[in-house]
XYZ file of C-alpha atoms in Angstrom:
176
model
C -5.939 -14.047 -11.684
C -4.669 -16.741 -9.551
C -2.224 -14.429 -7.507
C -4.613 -11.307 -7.475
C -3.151 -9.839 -10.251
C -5.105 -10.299 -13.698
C -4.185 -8.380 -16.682
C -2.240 -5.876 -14.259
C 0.529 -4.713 -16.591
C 2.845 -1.532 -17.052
C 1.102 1.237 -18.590
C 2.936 4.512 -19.221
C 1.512 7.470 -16.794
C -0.985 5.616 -15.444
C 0.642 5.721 -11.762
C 1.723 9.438 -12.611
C -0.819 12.156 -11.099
C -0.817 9.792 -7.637
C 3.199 10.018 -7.418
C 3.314 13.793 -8.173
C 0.227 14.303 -5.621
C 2.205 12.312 -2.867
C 5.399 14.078 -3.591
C 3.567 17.315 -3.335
C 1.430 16.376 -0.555
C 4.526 15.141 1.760
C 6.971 17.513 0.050
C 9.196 14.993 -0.905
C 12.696 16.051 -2.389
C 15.752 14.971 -3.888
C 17.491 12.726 -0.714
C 13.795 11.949 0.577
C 13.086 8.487 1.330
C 9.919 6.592 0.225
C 9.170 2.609 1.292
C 5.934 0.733 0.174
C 4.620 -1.674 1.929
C 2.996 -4.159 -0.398
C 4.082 -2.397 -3.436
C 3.314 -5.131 -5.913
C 5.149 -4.592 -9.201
C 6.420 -1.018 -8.335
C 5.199 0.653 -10.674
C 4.088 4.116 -8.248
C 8.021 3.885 -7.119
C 8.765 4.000 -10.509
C 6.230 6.968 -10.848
C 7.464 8.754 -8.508
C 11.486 7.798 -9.260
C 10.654 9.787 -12.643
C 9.202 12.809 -11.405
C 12.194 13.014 -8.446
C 15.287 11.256 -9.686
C 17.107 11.279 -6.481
C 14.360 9.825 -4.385
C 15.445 6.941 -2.005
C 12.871 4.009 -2.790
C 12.437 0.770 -1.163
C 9.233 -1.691 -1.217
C 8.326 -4.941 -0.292
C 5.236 -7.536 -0.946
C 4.026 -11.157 -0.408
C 4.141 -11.615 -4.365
C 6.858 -12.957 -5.965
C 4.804 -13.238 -9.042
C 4.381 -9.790 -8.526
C 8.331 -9.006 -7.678
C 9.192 -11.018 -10.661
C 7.108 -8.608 -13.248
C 8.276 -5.621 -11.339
C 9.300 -2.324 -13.175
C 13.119 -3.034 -13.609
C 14.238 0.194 -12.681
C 13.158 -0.532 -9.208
C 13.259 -4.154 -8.765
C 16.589 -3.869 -7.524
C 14.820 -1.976 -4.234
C 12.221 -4.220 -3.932
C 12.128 -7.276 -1.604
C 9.410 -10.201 -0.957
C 8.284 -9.423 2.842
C 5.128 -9.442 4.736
C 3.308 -6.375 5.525
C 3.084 -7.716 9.372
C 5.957 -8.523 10.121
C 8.528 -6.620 12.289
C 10.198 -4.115 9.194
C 13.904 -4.238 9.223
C 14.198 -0.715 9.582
C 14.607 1.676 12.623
C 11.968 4.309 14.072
C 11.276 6.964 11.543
C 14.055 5.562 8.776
C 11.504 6.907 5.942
C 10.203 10.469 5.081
C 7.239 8.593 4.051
C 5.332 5.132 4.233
C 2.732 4.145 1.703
C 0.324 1.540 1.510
C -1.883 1.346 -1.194
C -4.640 -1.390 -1.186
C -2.677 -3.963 0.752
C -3.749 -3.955 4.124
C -7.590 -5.095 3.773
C -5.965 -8.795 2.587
C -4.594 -9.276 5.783
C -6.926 -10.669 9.079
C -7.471 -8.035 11.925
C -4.601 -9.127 14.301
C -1.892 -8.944 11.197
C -3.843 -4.959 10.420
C -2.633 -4.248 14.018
C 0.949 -5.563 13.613
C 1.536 -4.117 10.090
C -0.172 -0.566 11.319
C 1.818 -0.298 13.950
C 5.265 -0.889 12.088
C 4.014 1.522 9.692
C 3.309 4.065 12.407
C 6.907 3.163 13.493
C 9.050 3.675 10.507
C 7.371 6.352 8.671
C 8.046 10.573 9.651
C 4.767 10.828 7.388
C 2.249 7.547 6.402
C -0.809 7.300 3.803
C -2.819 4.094 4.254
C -5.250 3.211 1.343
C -8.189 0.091 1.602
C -10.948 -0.653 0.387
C -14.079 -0.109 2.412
C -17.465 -0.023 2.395
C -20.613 2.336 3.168
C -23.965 0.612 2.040
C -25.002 -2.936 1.751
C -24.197 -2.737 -1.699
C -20.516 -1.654 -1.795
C -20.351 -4.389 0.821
C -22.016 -7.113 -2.049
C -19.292 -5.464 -4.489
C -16.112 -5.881 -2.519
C -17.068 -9.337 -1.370
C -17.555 -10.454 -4.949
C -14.936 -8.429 -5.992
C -11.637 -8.231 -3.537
C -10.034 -11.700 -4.816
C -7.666 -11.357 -1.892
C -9.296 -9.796 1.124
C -9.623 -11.094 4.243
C -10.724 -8.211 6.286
C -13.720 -6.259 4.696
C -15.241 -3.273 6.785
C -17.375 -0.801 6.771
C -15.784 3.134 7.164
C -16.570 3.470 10.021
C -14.531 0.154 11.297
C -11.297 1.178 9.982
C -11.466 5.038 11.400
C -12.202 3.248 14.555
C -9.253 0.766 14.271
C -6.813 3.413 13.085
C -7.300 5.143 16.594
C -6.996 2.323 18.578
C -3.863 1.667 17.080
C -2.932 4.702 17.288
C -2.229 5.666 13.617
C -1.474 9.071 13.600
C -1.111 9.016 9.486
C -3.366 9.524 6.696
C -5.792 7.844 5.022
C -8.590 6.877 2.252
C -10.671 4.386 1.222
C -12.113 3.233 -2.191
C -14.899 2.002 -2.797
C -16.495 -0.680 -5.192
C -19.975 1.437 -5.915
C-alpha cells in the first residue's frame, strides 16, 4: 500500500483482452514498437509480448518497487523514469504510446510536460485517467486514488488535452 501498489500481483490473462484490443485497435505487428509510460510492473507489455512475439517493447515508471516485481520477461525493457520528463527518444520513435492510469498522479504543469512528450514520440497515443462526472465519483476518487495529485472532472481533461494539443486517444475510468 505504501507505494500505491497493494496486493497488485501477476495474474495470468488478466491484462489479455486490453493488449489484443490495443494491438487490434493500432494494428500493431511483428517489428511494431510499443513504449509505456508509467508501466508499473509490465505486466500489459508482457500481454501484449505474448499475443505478438516480435513486438518492440520499452516502459518506464517512478516505481522501483514496482520495476523490481516486474514481469521478468520484460524487465529487461523497462527503466525507472518520470513520466515528465524530456523522453530519451526522438519524434515519432514508437508506433504507439500508452499510458494507462499514470498521468492523474502528477500536478497540472508535469500533465503538460509529460502530454506533450507523449504527443512527441508516439505515431499513435492512448491516454487513460481517472476522472470524474458527479459529486460522488469525485468523493470516490478522492478517498480512493492513493497517489493522485490532479483529480478532474471530464470535462477538465478534454479541455486540457486540446490545449495541449493531444491529438491521441483517450478514456477515463471512473470510481462510481
Amino acid at each position: 500500500r505504501r507505494f500505491g501498489y497493494g496486493g497488485y500481483r501477476f495474474i495470468e490473462g488478466r491484462w489479455a483482452p486490453v493488449a489484443k484490443a490495443l494491438i487490434e485497435t493500432y494494428g500493431l505487428k511483428d517489428g511494431s514498437s510499443v513504449l509505456d509510460v508509467g508501466c508499473g510492473k509490465g505486466f500489459l507489455l508482457y500481454e501484449m509480448q505474448k499475443i505478438l512475439p516480435g513486438l518492440k517493447v520499452v516502459g518506464f515508471d517512478i516505481s522501483r518497487h514496482g520495476l523490481e516485481h516486474s514481469h521478468e520477461q520484460v524487465k529487461p525493457y523497462l527503466f525507472n523514469y518520470r513520466a515528465q520528463d524530456v523522453y530519451p527518444y526522438g519524434d515519432d520513435s514508437f508506433d504507439l504510446v500508452i499510458s494507462l492510469g499514470t498521468l492523474h498522479n502528477l500536478r497540472l504543469y508535469e500533465i503538460e510536460a509529460a502530454v506533450k512528450e507523449i504527443e512527441r514520440v508516439g505515431k499513435n497515443k492512448y491516454i487513460m485517467v481517472e476522472g470524474y462526472r458527479n459529486v460522488a465519483e469525485m468523493h470516490n476518487l478522492e478517498c480512493w486514488a492513493l497517489t493522485a495529485e490532479s483529480i478532474l472532472h471530464t470535462s477538465e481533461w478534454i479541455w486540457l488535452y486540446g490545449k495541449l494539443g493531444y491529438t491521441g486517444d483517450y478514456e477515463f475510468i471512473y470510481f462510481e
